[in-house]
mmCIF file of C-alpha atoms in Angstrom:
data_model
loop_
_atom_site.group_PDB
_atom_site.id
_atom_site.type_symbol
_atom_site.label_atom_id
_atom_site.label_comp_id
_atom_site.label_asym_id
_atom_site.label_seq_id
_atom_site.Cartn_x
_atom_site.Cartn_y
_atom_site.Cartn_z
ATOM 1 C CA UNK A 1 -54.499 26.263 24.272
ATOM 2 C CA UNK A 2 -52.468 24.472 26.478
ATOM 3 C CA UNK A 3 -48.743 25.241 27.084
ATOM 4 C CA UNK A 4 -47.603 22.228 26.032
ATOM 5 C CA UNK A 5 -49.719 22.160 22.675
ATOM 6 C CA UNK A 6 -48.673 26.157 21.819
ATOM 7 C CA UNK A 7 -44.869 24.397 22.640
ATOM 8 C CA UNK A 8 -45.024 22.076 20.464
ATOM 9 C CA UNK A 9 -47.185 24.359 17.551
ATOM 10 C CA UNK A 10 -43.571 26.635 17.906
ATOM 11 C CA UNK A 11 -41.652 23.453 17.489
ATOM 12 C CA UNK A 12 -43.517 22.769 14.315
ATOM 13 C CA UNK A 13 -43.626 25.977 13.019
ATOM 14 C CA UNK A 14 -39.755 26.381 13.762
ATOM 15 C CA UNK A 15 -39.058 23.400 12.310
ATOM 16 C CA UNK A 16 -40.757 24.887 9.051
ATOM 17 C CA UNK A 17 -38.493 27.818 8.971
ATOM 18 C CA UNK A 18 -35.289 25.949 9.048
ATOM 19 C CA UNK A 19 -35.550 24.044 7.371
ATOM 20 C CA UNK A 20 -36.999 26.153 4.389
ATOM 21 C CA UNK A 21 -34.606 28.934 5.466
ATOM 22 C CA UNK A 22 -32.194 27.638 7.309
ATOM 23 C CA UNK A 23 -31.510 28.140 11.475
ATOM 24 C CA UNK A 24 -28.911 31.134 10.569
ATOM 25 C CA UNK A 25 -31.522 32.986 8.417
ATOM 26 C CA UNK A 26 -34.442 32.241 10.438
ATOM 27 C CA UNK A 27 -35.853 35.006 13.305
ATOM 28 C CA UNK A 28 -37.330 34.832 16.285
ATOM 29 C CA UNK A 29 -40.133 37.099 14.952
ATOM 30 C CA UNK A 30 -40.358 34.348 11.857
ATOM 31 C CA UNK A 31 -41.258 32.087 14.117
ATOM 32 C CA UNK A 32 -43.718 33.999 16.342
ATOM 33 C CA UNK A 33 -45.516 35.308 13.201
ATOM 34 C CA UNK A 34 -46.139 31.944 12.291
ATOM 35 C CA UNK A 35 -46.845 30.106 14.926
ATOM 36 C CA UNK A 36 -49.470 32.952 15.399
ATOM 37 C CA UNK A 37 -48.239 34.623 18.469
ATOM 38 C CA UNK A 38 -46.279 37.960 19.000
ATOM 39 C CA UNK A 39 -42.250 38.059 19.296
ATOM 40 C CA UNK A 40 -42.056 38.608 23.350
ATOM 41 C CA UNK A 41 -44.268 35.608 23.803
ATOM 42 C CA UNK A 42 -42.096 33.567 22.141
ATOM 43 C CA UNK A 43 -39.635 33.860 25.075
ATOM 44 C CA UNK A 44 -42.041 32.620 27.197
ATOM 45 C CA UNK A 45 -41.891 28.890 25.898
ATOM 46 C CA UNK A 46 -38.231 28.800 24.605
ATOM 47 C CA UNK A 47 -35.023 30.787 25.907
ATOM 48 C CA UNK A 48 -33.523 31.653 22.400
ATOM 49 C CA UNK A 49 -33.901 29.741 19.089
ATOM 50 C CA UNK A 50 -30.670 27.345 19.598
ATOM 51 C CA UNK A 51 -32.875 26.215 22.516
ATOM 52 C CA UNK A 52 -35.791 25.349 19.925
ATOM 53 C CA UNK A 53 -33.453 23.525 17.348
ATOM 54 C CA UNK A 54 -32.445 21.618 20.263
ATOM 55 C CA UNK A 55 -35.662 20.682 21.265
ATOM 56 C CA UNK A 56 -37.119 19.942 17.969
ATOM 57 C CA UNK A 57 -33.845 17.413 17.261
ATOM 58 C CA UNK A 58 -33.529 15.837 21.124
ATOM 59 C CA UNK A 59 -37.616 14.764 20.632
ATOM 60 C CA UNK A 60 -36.834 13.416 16.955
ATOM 61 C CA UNK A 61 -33.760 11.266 17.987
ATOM 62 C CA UNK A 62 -35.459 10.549 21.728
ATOM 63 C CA UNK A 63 -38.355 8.874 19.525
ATOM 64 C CA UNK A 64 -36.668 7.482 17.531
ATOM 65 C CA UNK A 65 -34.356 5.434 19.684
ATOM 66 C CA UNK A 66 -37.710 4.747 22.057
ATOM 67 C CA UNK A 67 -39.504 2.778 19.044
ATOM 68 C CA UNK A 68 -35.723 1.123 18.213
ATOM 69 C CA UNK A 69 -35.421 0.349 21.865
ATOM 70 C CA UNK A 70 -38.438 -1.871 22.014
ATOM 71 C CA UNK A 71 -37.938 -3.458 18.810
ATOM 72 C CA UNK A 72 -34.728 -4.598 19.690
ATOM 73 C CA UNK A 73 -35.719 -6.006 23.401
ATOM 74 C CA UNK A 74 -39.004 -7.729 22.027
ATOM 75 C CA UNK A 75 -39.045 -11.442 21.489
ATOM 76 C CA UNK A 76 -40.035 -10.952 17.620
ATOM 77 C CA UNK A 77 -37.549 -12.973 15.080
ATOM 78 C CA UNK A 78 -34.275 -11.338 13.793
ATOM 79 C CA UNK A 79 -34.860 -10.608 10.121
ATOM 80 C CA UNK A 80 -38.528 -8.929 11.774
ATOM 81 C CA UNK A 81 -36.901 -7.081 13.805
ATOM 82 C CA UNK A 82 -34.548 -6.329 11.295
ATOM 83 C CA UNK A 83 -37.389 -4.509 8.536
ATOM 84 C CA UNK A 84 -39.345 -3.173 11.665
ATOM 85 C CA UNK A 85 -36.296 -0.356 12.338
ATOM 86 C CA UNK A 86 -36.045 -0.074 8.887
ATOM 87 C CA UNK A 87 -39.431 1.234 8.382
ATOM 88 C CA UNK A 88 -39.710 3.088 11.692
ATOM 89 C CA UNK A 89 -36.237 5.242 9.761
ATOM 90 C CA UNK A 90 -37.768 4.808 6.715
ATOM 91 C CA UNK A 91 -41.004 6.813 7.888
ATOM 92 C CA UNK A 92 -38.978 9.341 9.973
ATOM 93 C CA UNK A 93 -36.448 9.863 6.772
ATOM 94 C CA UNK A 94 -39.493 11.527 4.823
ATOM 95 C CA UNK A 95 -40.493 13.848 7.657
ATOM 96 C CA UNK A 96 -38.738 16.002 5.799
ATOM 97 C CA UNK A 97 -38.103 19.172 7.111
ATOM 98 C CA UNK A 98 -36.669 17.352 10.742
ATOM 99 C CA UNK A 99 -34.633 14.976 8.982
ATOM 100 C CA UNK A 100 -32.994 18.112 6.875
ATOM 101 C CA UNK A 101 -32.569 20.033 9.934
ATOM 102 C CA UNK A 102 -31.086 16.856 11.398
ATOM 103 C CA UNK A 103 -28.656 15.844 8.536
ATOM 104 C CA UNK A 104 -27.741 19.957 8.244
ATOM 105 C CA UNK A 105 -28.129 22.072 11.365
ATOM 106 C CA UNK A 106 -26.865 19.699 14.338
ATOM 107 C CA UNK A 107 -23.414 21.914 13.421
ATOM 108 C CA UNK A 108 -25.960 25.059 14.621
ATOM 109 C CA UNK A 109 -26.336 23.881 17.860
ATOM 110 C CA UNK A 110 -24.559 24.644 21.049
ATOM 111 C CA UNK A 111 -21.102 22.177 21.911
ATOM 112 C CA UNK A 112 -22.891 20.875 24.778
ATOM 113 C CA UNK A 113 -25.983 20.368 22.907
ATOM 114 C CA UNK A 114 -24.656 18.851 19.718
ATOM 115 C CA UNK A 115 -22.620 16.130 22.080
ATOM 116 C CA UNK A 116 -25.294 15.409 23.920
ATOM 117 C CA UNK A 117 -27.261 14.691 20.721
ATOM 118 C CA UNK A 118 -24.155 12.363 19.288
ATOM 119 C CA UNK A 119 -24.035 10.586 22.143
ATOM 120 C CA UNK A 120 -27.735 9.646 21.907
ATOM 121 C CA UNK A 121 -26.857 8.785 17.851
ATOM 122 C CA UNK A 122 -24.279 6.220 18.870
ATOM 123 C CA UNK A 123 -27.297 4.634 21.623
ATOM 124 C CA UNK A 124 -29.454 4.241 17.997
ATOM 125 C CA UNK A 125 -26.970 2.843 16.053
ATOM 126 C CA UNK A 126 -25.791 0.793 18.170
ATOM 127 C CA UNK A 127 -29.045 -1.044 18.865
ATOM 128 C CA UNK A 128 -28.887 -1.730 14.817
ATOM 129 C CA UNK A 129 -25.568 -3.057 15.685
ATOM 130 C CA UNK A 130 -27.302 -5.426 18.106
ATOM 131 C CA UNK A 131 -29.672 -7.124 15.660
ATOM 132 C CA UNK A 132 -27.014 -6.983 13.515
ATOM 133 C CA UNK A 133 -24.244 -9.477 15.620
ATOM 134 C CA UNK A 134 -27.052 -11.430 16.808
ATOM 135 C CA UNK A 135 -27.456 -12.126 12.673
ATOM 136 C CA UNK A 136 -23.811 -12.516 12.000
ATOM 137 C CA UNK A 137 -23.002 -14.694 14.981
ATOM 138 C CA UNK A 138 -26.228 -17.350 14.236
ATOM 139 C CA UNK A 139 -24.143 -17.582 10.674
ATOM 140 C CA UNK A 140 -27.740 -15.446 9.090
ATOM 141 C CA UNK A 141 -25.244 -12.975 7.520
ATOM 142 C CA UNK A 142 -22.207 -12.581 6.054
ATOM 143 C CA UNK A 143 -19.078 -11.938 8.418
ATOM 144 C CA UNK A 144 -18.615 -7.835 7.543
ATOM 145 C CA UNK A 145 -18.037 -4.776 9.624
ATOM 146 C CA UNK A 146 -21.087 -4.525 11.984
ATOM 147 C CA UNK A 147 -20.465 -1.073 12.211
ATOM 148 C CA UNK A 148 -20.068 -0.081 8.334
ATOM 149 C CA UNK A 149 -23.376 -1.853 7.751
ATOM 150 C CA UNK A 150 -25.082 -0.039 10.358
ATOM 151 C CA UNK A 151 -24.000 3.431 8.849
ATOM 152 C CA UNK A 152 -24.757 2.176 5.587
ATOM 153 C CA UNK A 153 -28.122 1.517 6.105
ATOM 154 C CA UNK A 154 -29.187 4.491 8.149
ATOM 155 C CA UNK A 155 -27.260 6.921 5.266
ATOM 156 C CA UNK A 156 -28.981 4.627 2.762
ATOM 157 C CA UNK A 157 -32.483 5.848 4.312
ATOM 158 C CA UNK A 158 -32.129 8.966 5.302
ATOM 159 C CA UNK A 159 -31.412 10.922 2.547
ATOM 160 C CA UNK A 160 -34.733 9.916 0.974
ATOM 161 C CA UNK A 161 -35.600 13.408 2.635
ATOM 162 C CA UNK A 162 -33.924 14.850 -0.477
ATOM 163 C CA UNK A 163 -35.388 13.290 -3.634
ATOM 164 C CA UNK A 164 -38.808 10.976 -2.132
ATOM 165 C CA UNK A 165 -42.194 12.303 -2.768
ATOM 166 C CA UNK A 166 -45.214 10.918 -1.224
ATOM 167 C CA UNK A 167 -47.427 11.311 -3.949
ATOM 168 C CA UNK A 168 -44.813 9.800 -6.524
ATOM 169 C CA UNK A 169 -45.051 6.686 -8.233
ATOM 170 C CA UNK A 170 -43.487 4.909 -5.408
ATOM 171 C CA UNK A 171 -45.903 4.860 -1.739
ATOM 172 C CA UNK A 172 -44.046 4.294 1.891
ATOM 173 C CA UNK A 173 -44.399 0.813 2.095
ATOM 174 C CA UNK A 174 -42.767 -0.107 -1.002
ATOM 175 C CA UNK A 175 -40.055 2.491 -0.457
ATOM 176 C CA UNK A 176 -39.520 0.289 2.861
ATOM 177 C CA UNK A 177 -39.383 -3.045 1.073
ATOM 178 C CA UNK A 178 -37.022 -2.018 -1.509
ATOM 179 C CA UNK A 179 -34.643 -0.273 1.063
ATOM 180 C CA UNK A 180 -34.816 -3.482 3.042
ATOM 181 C CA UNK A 181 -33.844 -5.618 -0.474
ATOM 182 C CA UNK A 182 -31.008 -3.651 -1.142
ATOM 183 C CA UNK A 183 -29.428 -3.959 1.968
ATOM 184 C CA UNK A 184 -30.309 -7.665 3.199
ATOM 185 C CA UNK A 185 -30.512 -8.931 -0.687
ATOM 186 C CA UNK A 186 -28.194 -6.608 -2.942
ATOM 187 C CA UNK A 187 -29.181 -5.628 -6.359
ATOM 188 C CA UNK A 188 -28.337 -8.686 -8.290
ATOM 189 C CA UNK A 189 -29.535 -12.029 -8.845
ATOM 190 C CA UNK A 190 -27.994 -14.920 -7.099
ATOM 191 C CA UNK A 191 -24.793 -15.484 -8.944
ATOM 192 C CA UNK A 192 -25.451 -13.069 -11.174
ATOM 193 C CA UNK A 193 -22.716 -13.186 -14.461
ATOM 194 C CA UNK A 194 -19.887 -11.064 -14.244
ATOM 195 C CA UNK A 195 -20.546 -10.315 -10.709
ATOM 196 C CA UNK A 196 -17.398 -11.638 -9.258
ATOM 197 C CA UNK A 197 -15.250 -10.279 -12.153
ATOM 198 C CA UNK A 198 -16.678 -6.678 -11.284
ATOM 199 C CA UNK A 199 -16.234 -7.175 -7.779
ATOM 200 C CA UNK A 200 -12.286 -7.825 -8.409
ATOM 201 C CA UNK A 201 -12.410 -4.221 -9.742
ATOM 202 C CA UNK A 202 -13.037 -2.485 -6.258
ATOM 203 C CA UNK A 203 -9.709 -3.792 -5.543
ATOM 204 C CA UNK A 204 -8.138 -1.227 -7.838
ATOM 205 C CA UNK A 205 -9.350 1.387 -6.281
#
């Protein structure tokens, strides 16, 4: 096998373990045992196991902002562009032992590490943000904080990790169209009664 393929079976079988034990409780030897190789090798292919977290959350976000990249430089329309990213983070949401270990363990990581990673998070969102003022300033969407929408709709996906189920009732690509309802559409009907009435109540909070 290849180094780069017995790299990236460690990544996977890391990924595994941390997510179903978390990075603190996980071992080295874990790992080795099942990604079928003996402890010492392990140190061959990865320094130390912050080193693998790393790795396995860099090449998760790297995609990720790769495939978001594209989307937002091609010449496709806005609203297309718009439900392209939100399947691309609707499929990596329910990958789900990376997105746990992304949503829980970052705080496991090294300072340099886990900045280098946020800095990389603020690239992704912000290409959301892109699509997102090119909408608002052609008068496509209502005039609201570019940036509270963005975080919306990534927190809005990404904790499907927690509760979706492939085989459920409910497959990907409808789980992608009803994501991308809620957050271009809303829940209710055009003037839907008693909508404004309950919307004065959020100002008593």
């Amino acid at each position: 096998m290849a180094k780069e393929e017995k790299r990236k079976k460690i990544r996977e079988a890391a990924a595994r373990l941390f997510a179903e034990k978390g990075f603190e409780n996980t071992t080295t030897r874990d790992i080795a045992g099942a990604a079928g190789i003996n402890n010492a090798a392990l140190y061959y292919y990865f320094d130390n196991k912050e080193q693998l977290l790393y790795q396995i959350l860099e090449e998760v976000i790297r995609t990720g902002l790769e495939k978001i990249t594209e989307i937002e430089q091609s010449p496709q329309p806005l609203q297309e562009k718009l439900a392209l990213i939100l399947r691309i983070h609707t499929r990596a949401a329910i990958d789900f032992d990376k997105m746990k270990l992304l949503v829980h363990e970052q705080r496991s990581l090294s300072p340099e590490h886990r900045q280098e990673l946020k800095e990389r998070q603020r690239l992704y969102v912000g290409r959301l943000i892109g699509v997102l003022r090119q909408l608002r300033d052609r008068g496509e969407m209502l005039d609201l904080d570019l940036t509270v929408c963005a975080y919306a709709f990534f927190g809005m996906v990404s904790w499907a990790y927690r509760w979706y189920r492939p085989d459920g009732k409910v497959k990907l690509e409808e789980l992608s169209e009803i994501f991308y309802t809620i957050f271009t559409q809303g829940i209710y009907r055009e003037r839907a009664a008693g909508t404004k009435k309950a919307k004065k109540q959020l100002k008593t909070c």
